XYZ file of C-alpha atoms in Angstrom:
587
model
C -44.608 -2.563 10.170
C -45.260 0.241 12.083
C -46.540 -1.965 15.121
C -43.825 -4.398 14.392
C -41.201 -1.384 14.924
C -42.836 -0.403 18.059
C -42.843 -3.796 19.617
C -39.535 -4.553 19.254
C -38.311 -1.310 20.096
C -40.544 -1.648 23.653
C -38.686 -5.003 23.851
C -35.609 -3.369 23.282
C -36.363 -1.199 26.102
C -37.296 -3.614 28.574
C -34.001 -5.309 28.124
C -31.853 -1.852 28.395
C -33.964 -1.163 31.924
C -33.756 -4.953 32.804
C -30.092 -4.626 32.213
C -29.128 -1.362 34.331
C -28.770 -2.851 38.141
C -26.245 -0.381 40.002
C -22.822 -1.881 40.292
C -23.259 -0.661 44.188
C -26.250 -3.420 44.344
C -24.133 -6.534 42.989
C -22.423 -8.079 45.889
C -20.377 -11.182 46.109
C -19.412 -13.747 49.439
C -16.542 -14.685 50.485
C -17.936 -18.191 49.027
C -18.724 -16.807 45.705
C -22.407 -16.101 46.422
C -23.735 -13.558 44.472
C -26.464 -11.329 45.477
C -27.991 -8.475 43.797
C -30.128 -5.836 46.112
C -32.427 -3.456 45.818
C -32.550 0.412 46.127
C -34.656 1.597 48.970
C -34.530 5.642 50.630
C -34.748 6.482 54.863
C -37.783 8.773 56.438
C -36.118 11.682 55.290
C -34.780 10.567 51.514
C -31.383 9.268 51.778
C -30.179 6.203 50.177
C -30.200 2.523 51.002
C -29.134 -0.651 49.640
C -31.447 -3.559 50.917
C -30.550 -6.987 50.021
C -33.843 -8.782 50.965
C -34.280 -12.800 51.828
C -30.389 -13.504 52.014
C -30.362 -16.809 53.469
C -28.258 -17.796 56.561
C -28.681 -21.551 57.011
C -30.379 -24.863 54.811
C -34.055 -24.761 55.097
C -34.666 -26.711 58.456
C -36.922 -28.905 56.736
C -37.274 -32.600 56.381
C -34.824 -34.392 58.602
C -33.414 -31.076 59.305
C -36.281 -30.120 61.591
C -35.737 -29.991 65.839
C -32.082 -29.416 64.661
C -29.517 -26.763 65.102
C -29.300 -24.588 61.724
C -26.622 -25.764 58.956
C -24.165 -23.531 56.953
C -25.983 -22.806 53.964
C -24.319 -24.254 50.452
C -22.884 -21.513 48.014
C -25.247 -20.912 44.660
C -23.986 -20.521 41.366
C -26.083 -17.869 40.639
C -27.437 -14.154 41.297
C -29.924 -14.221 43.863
C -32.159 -11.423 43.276
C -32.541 -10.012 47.159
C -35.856 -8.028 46.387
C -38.516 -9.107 48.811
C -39.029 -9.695 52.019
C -38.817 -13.596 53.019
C -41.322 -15.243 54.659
C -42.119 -14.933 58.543
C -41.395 -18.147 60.677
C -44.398 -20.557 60.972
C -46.722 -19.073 64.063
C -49.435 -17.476 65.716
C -49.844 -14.902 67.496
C -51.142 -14.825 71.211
C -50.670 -11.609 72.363
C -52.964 -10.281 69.173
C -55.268 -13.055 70.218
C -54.716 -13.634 66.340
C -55.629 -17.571 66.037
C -54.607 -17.710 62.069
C -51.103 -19.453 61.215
C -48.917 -17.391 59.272
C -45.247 -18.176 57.845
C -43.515 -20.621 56.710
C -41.238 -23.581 57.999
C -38.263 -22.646 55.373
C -37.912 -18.836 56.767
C -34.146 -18.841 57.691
C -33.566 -15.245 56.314
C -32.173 -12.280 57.061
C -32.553 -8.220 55.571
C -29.474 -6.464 55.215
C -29.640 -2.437 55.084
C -26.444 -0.019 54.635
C -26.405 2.972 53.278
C -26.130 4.055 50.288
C -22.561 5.436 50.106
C -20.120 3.779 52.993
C -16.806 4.765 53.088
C -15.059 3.156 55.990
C -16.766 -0.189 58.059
C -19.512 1.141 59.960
C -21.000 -0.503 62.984
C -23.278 -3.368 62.386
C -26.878 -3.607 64.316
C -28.835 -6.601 64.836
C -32.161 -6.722 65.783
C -33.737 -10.242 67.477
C -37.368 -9.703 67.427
C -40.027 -10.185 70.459
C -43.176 -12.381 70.169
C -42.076 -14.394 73.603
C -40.343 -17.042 71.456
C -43.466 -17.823 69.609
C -44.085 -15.154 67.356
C -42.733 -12.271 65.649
C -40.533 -11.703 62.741
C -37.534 -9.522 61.966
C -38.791 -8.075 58.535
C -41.617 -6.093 57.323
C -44.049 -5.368 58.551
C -42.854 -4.792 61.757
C -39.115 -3.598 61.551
C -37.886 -1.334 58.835
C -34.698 0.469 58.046
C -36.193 3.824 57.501
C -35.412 5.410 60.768
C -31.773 3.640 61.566
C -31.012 4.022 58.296
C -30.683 7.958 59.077
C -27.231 7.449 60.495
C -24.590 5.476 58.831
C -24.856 2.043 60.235
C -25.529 -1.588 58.855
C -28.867 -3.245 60.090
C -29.980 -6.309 60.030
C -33.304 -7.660 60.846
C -33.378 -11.370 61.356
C -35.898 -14.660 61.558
C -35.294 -16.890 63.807
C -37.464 -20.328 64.622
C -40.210 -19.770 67.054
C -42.689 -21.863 68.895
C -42.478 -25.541 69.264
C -40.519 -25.761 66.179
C -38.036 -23.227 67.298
C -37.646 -25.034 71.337
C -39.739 -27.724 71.469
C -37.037 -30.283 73.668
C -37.227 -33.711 74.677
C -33.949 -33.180 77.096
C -31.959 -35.090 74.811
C -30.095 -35.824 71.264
C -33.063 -36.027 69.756
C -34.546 -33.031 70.021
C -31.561 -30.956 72.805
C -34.043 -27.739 71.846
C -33.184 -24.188 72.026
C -32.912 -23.763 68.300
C -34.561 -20.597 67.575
C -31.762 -18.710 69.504
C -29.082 -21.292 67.641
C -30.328 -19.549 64.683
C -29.352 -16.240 65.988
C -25.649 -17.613 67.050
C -25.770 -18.830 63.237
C -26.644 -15.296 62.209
C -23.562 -13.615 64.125
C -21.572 -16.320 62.975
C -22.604 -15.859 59.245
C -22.602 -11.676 59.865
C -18.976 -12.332 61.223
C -17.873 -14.464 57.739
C -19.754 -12.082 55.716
C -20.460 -8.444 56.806
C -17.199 -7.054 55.397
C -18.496 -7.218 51.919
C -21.643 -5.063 52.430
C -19.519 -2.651 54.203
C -19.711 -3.197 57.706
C -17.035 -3.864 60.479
C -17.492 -7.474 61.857
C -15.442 -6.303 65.425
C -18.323 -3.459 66.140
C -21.420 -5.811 66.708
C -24.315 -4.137 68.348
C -27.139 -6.569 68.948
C -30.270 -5.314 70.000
C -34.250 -6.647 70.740
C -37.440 -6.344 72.366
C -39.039 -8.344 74.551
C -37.848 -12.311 73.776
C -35.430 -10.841 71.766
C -34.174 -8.792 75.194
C -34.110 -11.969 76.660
C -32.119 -13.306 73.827
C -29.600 -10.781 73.843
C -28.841 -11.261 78.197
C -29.015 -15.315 76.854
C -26.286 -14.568 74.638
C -23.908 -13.155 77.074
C -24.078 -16.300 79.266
C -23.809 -18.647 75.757
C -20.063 -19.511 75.455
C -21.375 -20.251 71.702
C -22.024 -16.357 71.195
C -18.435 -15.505 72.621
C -16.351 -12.547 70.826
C -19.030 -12.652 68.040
C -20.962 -9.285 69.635
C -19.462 -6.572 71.327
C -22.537 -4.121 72.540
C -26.025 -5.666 73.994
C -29.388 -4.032 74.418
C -32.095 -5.721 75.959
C -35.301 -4.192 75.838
C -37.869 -4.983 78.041
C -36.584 -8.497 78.390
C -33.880 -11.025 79.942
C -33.233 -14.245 80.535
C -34.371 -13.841 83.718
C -37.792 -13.002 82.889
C -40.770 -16.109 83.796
C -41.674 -16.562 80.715
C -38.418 -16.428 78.620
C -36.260 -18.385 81.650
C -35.315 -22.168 81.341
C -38.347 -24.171 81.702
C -38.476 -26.033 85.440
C -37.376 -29.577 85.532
C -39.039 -32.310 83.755
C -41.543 -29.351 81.874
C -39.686 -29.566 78.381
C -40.223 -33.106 78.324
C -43.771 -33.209 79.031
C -44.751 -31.025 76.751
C -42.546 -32.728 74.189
C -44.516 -35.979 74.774
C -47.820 -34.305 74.583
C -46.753 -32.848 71.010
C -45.907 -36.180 70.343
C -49.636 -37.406 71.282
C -51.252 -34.737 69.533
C -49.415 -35.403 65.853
C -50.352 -39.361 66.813
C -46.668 -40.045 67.366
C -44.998 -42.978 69.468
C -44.367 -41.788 72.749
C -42.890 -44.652 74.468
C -39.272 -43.602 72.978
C -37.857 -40.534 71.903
C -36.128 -41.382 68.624
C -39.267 -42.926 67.194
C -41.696 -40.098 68.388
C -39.100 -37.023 67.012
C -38.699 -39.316 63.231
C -42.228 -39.117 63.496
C -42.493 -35.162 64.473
C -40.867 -34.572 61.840
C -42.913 -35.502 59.249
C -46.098 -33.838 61.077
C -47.394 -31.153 59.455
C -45.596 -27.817 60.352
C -49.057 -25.961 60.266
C -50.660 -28.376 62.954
C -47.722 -28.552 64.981
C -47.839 -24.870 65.319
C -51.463 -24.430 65.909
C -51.078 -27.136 68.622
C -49.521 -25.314 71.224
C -52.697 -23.382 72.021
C -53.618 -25.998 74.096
C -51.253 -26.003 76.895
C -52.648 -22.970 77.890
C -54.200 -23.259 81.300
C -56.110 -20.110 81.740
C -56.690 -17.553 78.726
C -53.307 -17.266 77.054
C -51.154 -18.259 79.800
C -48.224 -19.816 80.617
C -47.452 -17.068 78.474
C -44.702 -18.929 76.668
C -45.575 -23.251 76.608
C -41.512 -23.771 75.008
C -39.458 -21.431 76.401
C -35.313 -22.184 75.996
C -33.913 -24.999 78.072
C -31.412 -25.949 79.815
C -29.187 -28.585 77.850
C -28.007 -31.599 78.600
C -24.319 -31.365 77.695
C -23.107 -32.342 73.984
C -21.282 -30.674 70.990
C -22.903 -27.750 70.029
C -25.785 -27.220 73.472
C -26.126 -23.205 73.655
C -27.350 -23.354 77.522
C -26.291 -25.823 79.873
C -26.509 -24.110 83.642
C -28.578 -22.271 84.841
C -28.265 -18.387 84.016
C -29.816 -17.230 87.298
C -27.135 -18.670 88.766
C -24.368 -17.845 86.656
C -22.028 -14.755 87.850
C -19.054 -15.244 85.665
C -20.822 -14.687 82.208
C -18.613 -13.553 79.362
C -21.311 -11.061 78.721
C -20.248 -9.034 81.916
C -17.502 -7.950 79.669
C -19.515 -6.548 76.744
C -21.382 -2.660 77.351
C -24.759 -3.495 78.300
C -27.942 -1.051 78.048
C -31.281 -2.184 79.341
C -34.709 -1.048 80.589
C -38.231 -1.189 80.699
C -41.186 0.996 79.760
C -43.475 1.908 82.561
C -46.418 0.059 82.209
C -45.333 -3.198 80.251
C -48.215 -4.803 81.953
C -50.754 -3.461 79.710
C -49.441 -6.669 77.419
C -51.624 -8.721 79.515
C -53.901 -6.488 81.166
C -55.321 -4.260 78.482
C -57.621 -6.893 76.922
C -58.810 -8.075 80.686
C -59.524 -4.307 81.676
C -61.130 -3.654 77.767
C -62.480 -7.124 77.586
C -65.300 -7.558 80.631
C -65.968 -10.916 80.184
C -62.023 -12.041 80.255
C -61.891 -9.432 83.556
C -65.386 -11.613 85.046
C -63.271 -14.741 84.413
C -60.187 -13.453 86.040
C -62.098 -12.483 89.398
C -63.755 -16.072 88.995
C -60.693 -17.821 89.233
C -58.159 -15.494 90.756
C -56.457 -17.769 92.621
C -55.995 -19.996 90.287
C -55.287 -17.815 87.293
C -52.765 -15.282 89.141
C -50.027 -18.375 89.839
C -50.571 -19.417 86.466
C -50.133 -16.549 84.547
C -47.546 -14.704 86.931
C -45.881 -17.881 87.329
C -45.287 -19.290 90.668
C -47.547 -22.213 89.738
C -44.062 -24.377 89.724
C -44.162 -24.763 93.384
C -46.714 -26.352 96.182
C -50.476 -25.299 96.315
C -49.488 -24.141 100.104
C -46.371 -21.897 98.728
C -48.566 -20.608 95.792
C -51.405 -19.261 98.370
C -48.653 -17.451 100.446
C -47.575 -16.001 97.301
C -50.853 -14.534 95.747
C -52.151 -13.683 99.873
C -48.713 -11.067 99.645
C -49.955 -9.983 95.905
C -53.545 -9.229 96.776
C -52.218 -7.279 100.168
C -49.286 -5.090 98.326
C -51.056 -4.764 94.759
C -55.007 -4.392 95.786
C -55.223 -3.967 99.997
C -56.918 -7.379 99.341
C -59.031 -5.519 96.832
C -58.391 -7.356 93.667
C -59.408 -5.529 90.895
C -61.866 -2.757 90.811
C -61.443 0.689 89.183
C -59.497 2.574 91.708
C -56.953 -0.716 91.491
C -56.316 -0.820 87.736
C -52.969 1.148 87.742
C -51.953 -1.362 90.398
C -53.141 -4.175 88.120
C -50.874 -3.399 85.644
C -48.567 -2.817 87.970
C -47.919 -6.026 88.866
C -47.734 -7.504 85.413
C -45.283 -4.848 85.157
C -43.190 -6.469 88.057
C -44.152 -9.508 87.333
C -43.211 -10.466 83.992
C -40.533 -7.431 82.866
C -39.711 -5.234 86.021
C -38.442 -7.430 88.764
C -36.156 -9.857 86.025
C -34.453 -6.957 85.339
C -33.383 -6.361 88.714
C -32.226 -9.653 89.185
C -30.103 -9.940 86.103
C -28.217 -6.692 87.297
C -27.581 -7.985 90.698
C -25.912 -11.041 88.741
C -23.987 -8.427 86.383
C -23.507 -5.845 89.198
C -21.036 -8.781 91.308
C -18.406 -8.502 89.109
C -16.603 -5.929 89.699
C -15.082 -5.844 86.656
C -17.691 -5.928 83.805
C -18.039 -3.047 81.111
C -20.538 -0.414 81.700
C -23.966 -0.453 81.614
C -26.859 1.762 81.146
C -30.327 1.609 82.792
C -33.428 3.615 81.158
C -37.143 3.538 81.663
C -39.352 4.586 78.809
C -42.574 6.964 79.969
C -43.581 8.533 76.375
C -47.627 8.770 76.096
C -47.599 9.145 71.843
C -50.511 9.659 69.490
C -50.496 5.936 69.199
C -50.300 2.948 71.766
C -49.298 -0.700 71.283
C -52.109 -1.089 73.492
C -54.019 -1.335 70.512
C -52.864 -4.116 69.274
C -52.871 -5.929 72.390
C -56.597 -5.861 72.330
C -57.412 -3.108 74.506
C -59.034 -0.640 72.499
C -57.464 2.322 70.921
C -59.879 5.088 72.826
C -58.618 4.776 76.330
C -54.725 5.861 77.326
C -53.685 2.611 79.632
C -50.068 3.406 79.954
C -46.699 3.625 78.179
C -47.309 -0.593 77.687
C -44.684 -2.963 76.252
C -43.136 -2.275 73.161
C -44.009 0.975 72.902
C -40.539 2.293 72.270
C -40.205 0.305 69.107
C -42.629 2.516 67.085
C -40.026 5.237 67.354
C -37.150 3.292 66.076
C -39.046 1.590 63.378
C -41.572 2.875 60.897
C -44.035 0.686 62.703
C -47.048 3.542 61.702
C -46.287 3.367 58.258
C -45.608 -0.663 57.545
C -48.720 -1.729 59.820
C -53.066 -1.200 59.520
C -52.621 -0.223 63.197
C -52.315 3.282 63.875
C -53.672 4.964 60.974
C -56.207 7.253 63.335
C -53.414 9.584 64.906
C -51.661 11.629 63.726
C -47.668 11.701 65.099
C -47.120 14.507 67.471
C -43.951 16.780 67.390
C -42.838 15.296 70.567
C -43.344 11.688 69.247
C -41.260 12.403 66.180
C -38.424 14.413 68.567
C -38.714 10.774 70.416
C -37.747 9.329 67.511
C -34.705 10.936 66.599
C -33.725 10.723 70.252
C -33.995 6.828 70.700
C -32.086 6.286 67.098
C -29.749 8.836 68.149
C -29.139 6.862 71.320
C -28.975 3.432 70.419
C -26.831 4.711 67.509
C -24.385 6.103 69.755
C -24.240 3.198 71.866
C -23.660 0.715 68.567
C -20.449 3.218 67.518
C -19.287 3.709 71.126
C -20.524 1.497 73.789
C -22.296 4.562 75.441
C -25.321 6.405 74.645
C -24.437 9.981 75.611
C -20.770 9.790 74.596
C -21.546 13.895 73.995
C -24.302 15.300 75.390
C -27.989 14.498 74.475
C -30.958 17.260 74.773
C -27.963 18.590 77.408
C -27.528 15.580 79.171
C -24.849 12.722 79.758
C -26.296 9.254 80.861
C -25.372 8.164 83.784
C -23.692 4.683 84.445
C -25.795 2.486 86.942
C -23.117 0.775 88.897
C -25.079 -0.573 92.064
C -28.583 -0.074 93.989
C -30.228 2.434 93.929
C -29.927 2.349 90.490
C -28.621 5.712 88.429
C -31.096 5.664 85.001
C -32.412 7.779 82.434
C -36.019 8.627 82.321
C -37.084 9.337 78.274
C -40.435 10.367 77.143
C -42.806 13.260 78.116
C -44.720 11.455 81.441
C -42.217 13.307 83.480
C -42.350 13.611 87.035
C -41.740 16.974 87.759
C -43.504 20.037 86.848
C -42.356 19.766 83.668
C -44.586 17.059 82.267
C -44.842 17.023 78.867
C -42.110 19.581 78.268
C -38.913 17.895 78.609
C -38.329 14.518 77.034
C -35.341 13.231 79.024
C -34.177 13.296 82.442
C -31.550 11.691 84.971
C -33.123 10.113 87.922
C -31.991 7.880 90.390
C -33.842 4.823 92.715
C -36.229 3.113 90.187
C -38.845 1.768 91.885
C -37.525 0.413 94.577
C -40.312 -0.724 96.998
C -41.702 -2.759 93.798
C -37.893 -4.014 93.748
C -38.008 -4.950 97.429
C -41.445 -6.753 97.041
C -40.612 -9.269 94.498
C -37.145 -9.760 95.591
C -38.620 -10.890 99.192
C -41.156 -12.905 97.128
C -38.890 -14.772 94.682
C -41.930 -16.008 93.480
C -40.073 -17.261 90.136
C -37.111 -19.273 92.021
C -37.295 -22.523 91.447
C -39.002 -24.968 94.320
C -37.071 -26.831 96.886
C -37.172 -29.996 94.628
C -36.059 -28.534 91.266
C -33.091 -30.488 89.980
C -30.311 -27.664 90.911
C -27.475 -28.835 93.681
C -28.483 -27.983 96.992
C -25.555 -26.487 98.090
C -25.582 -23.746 94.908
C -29.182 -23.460 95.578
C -28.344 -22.250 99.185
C -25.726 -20.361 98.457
C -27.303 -18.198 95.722
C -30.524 -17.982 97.895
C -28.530 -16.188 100.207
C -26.698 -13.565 97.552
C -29.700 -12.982 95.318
């Protein structure tokens, strides 16, 4: 009896704890949706409510696949928003990781707000980096614990990446670009939505890193995005950038048709090869795209966004490099670059000697390639890398006293030089909203270097991404890391960036009262005006003072690739000849 008693009074108790979710974790949609979150606290203790795995959009499965997302139906019952939802199906290059991860029904979202809200408060969204391939906008990566010090909503997001995400055959069968129609989806749904978890749909911040930089200059040309975000960041990305810019004519399609050979699909007609796509197998059609690489892991991005044919619903359909009038011109912009984003690419050829042997091997082949000028003639690509090897290396190449310079160029290359020319487009209208140019210089206990395969011994640079480790709990959600210990400058950093970007959400500028004693700037032409953050100052004060206005950012870099235009399109890329001549003479 005794036993008996005890059981069913531990029963008893399991259905009294079972039975006490917070009222202030039940929420209901507009559509009757119910969803029931989960308690969670910030780095320093205070409250959150996390619903976890909310879905945005039907599974793109089935017949649904190589489409744009659908509105997701209303359920009839509590959806327990606990866990974090699966990653999008993918590997992952740039950690030369060749397992595949995720899952093809990953159309989720994580919602954090603080615990106690008691007007709307601004609403951040975060599209994650992984050069439209990779990445996720959950755990592990992307936490709430450091936002979630100030009162804001955040929302981390999936979106479809890699040939399932852009794969395009250039028409209705497959128009592409669907990864960032999944992020139009989530403003759209955030818009419908938001109000109910406490945040004001009108104050939109969206933010991201990388592709999801890129993503956030593609939405401001998107008339799909219009009035549905009203602050951008872009992070060490835009649209301009080689490897996240519309693919050159005709490349969509080819690689579309080579997908189609590798899954043993028809060919000979679109409709019949994309029926047959999808049914492939999600996990071989992701592993597949490892072989358009044409030298180590470049082109860095095989299905990059497109530009559209025009039909109901196409999120790109001109050109943005050639695009002044964007409605984005109108929305606060801040933007920048960290000062050795290179060391994405060159850290593992430095660390790695046999990947550095194979670079000098086939230099000329591999720099077009992977910096992308391998779009135009064999005589134009030898002009371009003779100018490279004279400007970077004094013909040198790479040898030890020429390293910095390597990564230099990567720098320019890939991250340094699109920037530029997306502000020349912004910069000729005279009357866009501000906009705010930094460059990130902080040398921290830890480097993403690391996990770009370059060893976690030798300092290479402030390399891409490195700012995101101070906005997210990156230290404490990954394995990297855990051999340093965070300095009290790189934990100052941290309150500074959240600080910053949290003023910008709430205000549309970043200093809108001073900041360590300083007011940012507003870059309004060239030389640009910027703000210098970290402790690789370059005054006497190195190390000692963690922010500073500057002015002129690089600007013989600037000059070089701008006389280059290595990454404009060739004479006999489908643009009008007229626009082409006319921009050519602007940009």
């Amino acid at each position: 009896m005794v036993k008996l008693f005890l059981l069913l009074t531990l029963c008893g108790f399991i259905i009294l704890t079972y039975g006490r979710t917070s009222e202030n974790l039940k929420v209901q949609l507009p559509d009757g949706s119910r969803i029931i979150g989960r308690y969670l606290t910030s780095d320093s203790g205070k409250g959150i409510r996390a619903f976890l795995g909310v879905p945005y959009a039907e599974p793109p499965l089935g017949d649904l696949r190589f489409k744009a997302p659908q509105k997701k139906k209303p359920w009839n019952f509590e959806l327990k928003a606990h866990n974090d939802p699966p990653i999008c199906i993918q590997r992952d290059p740039f950690r030369r990781d060749y397992e595949i991860s995720g899952s093809d029904d990953c159309l989720y979202i994580n919602i954090y707000t603080p615990e106690k809200i008691e007007k709307l408060l601004p609403v951040m969204v975060f599209f994650h980096g992984g050069g439209f391939m990779c990445g996720s906008g959950i755990k592990p990566f992307y936490g709430p614990d450091y936002l979630l010090e100030h009162d804001v909503i955040y929302i981390g997001a999936n979106y479809r990446v890699g040939p399932l995400g852009f794969l395009s055959t250039g028409d209705d069968n497959s128009p592409g670009n669907f990864g960032l129609k999944d992020q139009v989806f989530i403003l759209k749904w955030i818009n419908e939505n938001i109000e109910v978890f406490g945040g004001d749909k009108n104050l939109v911040t969206i933010f991201g890193e990388s592709a999801g930089g890129a993503s956030v200059t593609y939405h401001m040309h998107s008339h799909l995005s219009k009035g549905l975000f009203h602050r951008g960041i872009a992070q060490s990305g835009t649209n301009l950038a080689p490897w996240g810019a519309v693919a050159h004519r005709n490349v969509a399609q080819e690689r579309a048709k080579i997908m189609g050979e590798k899954m043993n699909c028809p060919t000979h007609d679109n409709s019949e090869m994309m029926a047959c796509l999808r049914k492939a197998s999600p996990q071989k059609i992701t592993e597949a795209f490892y072989d358009y690489f044409k030298w180590d892991t470049d082109p860095m991005v095989p299905f990059p966004p497109v530009i559209e044919h025009e039909h109901e619903g196409a999120f790109l359909t001109e050109n943005p490099r050639f695009k002044f009038d964007m409605h984005g011109n109108d929305v606060p912009l801040m933007t920048g670059v960290t000062s050795e984003e290179g060391v994405l690419k060159t850290g593992a050829l430095i660390y790695n000697k046999d990947l550095t042997a194979d670079l000098l091997k086939n230099w000329e082949r591999a720099l077009p390639i992977s910096l992308y000028y391998d779009h135009h003639n064999q005589q134009k690509q030898d002009e371009i890398t003779k100018k490279i090897d004279e400007f970077y290396f004094n013909n040198q190449k790479l040898t030890l006293d020429t390293q910095k310079n390597f990564t230099d160029l990567w720098t320019d290359g890939w991250f340094f030089h699109a920037m530029i020319d997306y502000l020349k487009l912004r910069f000729s209208n005279e009357k866009r909203a501000p906009t705010y140019i930094y460059l990130f210089t902080h040398k921290g206990a830890a480097s993403f270097s690391e996990i770009f395969k370059a060893g976690s011994e030798t300092y290479y640079g402030t390399a891409h991404a490195e700012e995101l480790q101070y906005i997210f709990p990156i230290r404490k959600d990954l394995h990297y890391f855990f051999n340093s210990i965070p300095t009290e400058q790189d934990k100052k950093i941290s309150k500074i960036l959240t600080k910053l970007w949290v003023n910008f959400a709430y205000t549309g500028n970043p200093t809108p009262t001073e900041v360590e004693g300083l007011i940012w700037k507003e870059a309004n032409a060239f030389p640009l005006d910027y703000m210098r953050i970290g402790n690789e100052m370059k005054t006497e004060t190195k190390g000692q003072i963690l922010m500073s206005i500057e002015k002129d950012l690089n600007p013989e870099r600037a000059n070089f690739w701008n006389e280059l235009k290595a990454h404009y399109p060739a004479d006999d890329d489908d643009i009008e000849v007229t626009t082409r001549k006319t921009m050519k003479g602007e940009l």
